[in-house]
Amino acid sequence: SIYGVVDGIFVSNFAGKTAFSAVNLIMPYLMVFGTLGFMLGTGGTALISMTLGMGDRKKANELFSLLTYTAILGGIFLTVLSIAFMRPAARLLGAEGQMLEDAVVYGCIVQSALTAYILQFAFQSFCVAAEKPNLSLGMTVASGCANIVLDALFVGLFRWGLVGAAAATAIAQILGAVIPIVYFAG
């Protein structure tokens, strides 16, 4: 939710109240799709931890891989689905006119990184199972800080408005997925 708060601050101060309203209107729709990462991370961590506790490291690694691939494939599917229904969802939530257009633009850009967002959520739990909770915290802080810096740059300095805020969020979400991927791949 830090992405939405930070984007809201920058958009409201640099892009205007209609753009700010669009971000707040579409955010719940966007966040619903990220719950796949919570589900896979929470349930998967329980399975992985139980398997590690039974001493079967090979099976735990297989479960981790399966859950990671499931998150990737599910993320790709949900990206396509969420973007396809972005306009009808925004309209259903009450957007019209410029707010509708802003909600669709912001939502589509942010959802282009949905797979990374789902992985970020899943890896937050997986890091705990790997006995690396500090990695999870570091990943979250790094992503949040990246979003703040990129919003300041894209929205505040370059004046890219809503598009800049969405791009900053997407890049920060990708960073939040890449950090643990690099760690677990090593």
C-alpha positions as MATLAB code, in Angstrom:
seq = 'SIYGVVDGIFVSNFAGKTAFSAVNLIMPYLMVFGTLGFMLGTGGTALISMTLGMGDRKKANELFSLLTYTAILGGIFLTVLSIAFMRPAARLLGAEGQMLEDAVVYGCIVQSALTAYILQFAFQSFCVAAEKPNLSLGMTVASGCANIVLDALFVGLFRWGLVGAAAATAIAQILGAVIPIVYFAG';
ca = [
       0.000    0.000    0.000;
       3.017    2.304    0.272;
       3.011    2.559   -3.530;
      -0.489    4.020   -3.510;
       0.280    6.439   -0.672;
       3.488    7.719   -2.262;
       1.912    8.005   -5.710;
      -1.032    9.822   -4.140;
       1.227   12.386   -2.498;
       3.129   13.156   -5.685;
       0.132   13.013   -8.020;
      -1.977   15.254   -5.782;
       0.796   17.845   -5.566;
       2.010   17.759   -9.170;
      -0.685   16.265  -11.432;
      -3.928   17.593   -9.973;
      -7.023   16.465   -8.181;
      -8.600   14.523  -11.069;
      -5.457   12.425  -11.503;
      -5.268   11.962   -7.719;
      -8.891   10.819   -7.650;
      -8.199    8.380  -10.488;
      -5.293    6.791   -8.584;
      -7.409    6.355   -5.468;
     -10.375    5.048   -7.430;
      -8.493    2.342   -9.343;
      -6.087    1.275   -6.566;
      -8.401   -1.309   -4.922;
      -8.961   -2.974   -8.296;
      -5.192   -3.175   -8.831;
      -4.443   -4.516   -5.366;
      -6.966   -7.347   -5.612;
      -4.786   -9.035   -8.216;
      -1.695   -8.928   -6.006;
      -3.400  -11.182   -3.490;
      -2.280  -14.208   -5.509;
       1.214  -13.483   -4.204;
      -0.024  -13.348   -0.605;
      -1.863  -16.631   -1.067;
       1.050  -18.469   -2.668;
       3.559  -16.967   -0.260;
       1.634  -17.689    2.920;
       0.410  -21.168    2.012;
       3.634  -22.032    0.229;
       5.774  -20.985    3.167;
       3.799  -23.313    5.434;
       4.356  -26.221    3.031;
       8.024  -25.433    2.497;
       8.682  -24.992    6.226;
       6.897  -28.241    7.048;
       8.895  -30.085    4.390;
      12.165  -28.589    5.629;
      11.193  -29.573    9.176;
      10.780  -33.150    7.976;
      14.341  -32.991    6.629;
      13.458  -33.175    2.929;
      15.403  -30.244    1.469;
      15.069  -31.530   -2.108;
      11.259  -31.626   -1.883;
      11.228  -28.161   -0.247;
      13.261  -26.784   -3.164;
      10.845  -28.425   -5.604;
       7.883  -26.835   -3.810;
       9.613  -23.445   -3.861;
      10.218  -23.757   -7.614;
       6.657  -24.904   -8.275;
       5.208  -22.017   -6.290;
       7.498  -19.505   -7.982;
       6.553  -20.761  -11.459;
       2.886  -20.723  -10.452;
       3.257  -17.109   -9.321;
       4.873  -16.200  -12.647;
       2.270  -17.946  -14.798;
      -0.587  -16.710  -12.635;
       0.864  -13.208  -12.773;
       1.012  -13.246  -16.561;
      -2.574  -14.499  -16.781;
      -3.835  -11.937  -14.256;
      -1.913   -9.135  -15.991;
      -3.730   -9.820  -19.243;
      -7.073  -10.228  -17.465;
      -6.743   -7.106  -15.310;
      -5.679   -4.902  -18.223;
      -8.461   -6.265  -20.432;
     -11.057   -5.302  -17.822;
      -9.428   -2.049  -16.653;
     -11.870    0.291  -18.393;
     -15.037   -1.605  -17.409;
     -13.766   -1.891  -13.812;
     -12.991    1.826  -13.618;
     -16.398    2.634  -15.074;
     -18.064    0.279  -12.584;
     -16.214    2.048   -9.755;
     -17.744    5.336  -10.918;
     -15.080    6.894  -13.128;
     -16.120    8.909  -16.136;
     -14.595   11.524  -18.397;
     -10.990   12.488  -17.641;
     -10.982   10.481  -14.407;
     -11.857    7.351  -16.388;
      -9.031    7.982  -18.834;
      -6.554    8.688  -16.023;
      -7.594    5.567  -14.088;
      -7.153    3.385  -17.174;
      -3.735    4.843  -18.046;
      -2.432    4.580  -14.481;
      -3.909    1.118  -13.970;
      -2.576   -0.358  -17.204;
       0.954    0.901  -16.566;
       0.996   -0.378  -12.978;
      -0.520   -3.724  -13.963;
       2.205   -4.240  -16.562;
       4.395   -5.106  -13.529;
       1.762   -7.289  -11.821;
       3.822  -10.464  -12.135;
       6.664   -8.760  -10.263;
       4.203   -7.467   -7.639;
       2.885  -10.997   -7.092;
       6.424  -12.368   -6.841;
       7.364   -9.642   -4.377;
       4.512  -10.654   -2.081;
       5.296  -14.358   -2.387;
       9.005  -13.834   -1.754;
       8.301  -11.837    1.402;
       7.032  -15.053    2.975;
       9.544  -17.322    1.243;
      12.382  -15.281    2.746;
      11.088  -16.131    6.200;
      11.077  -19.858    5.354;
      14.647  -19.454    4.101;
      15.521  -17.902    7.470;
      16.241  -14.548    5.777;
      13.595  -12.193    7.197;
      16.032   -9.290    6.850;
      16.106   -9.893    3.098;
      12.319   -9.551    3.056;
      12.500   -6.305    5.012;
      15.331   -5.004    2.827;
      13.399   -5.841   -0.325;
      10.335   -3.976    0.964;
      12.330   -0.934    2.076;
      14.332   -0.829   -1.170;
      11.156   -1.011   -3.251;
       9.446    1.675   -1.206;
      12.466    3.980   -1.353;
      12.830    3.393   -5.088;
       9.190    4.377   -5.552;
       9.703    7.579   -3.555;
      12.870    8.552   -5.452;
      11.390    7.687   -8.844;
       8.145    9.547   -8.076;
      10.187   12.607   -7.077;
      12.159   12.313  -10.297;
       9.388   11.355  -12.750;
       6.501   13.352  -11.288;
       8.212   16.185   -9.414;
      11.233   16.946  -11.595;
      10.333   15.673  -15.081;
       6.600   16.537  -14.680;
       5.416   13.279  -16.244;
       2.325   13.378  -14.029;
       0.204   10.281  -13.675;
       2.261    8.320  -16.210;
       5.420    9.057  -14.227;
       3.810    7.913  -10.970;
       2.619    4.681  -12.560;
       6.030    4.041  -14.126;
       7.743    4.671  -10.767;
       5.464    2.152   -9.085;
       5.965   -0.459  -11.800;
       9.761   -0.106  -11.646;
       9.740   -0.308   -7.837;
       7.637   -3.472   -7.980;
      10.039   -5.032  -10.458;
      12.938   -4.158   -8.137;
      11.070   -5.847   -5.271;
      10.909   -9.068   -7.272;
      14.425   -8.973   -8.720;
      16.225   -8.686   -5.369;
      14.985  -12.066   -4.031;
      15.246  -13.730   -7.447;
      18.946  -12.830   -7.512;
      19.340  -14.087   -3.954;
      17.520  -17.392   -4.474;
      19.138  -18.026   -7.861;
      22.606  -17.706   -6.303;
];
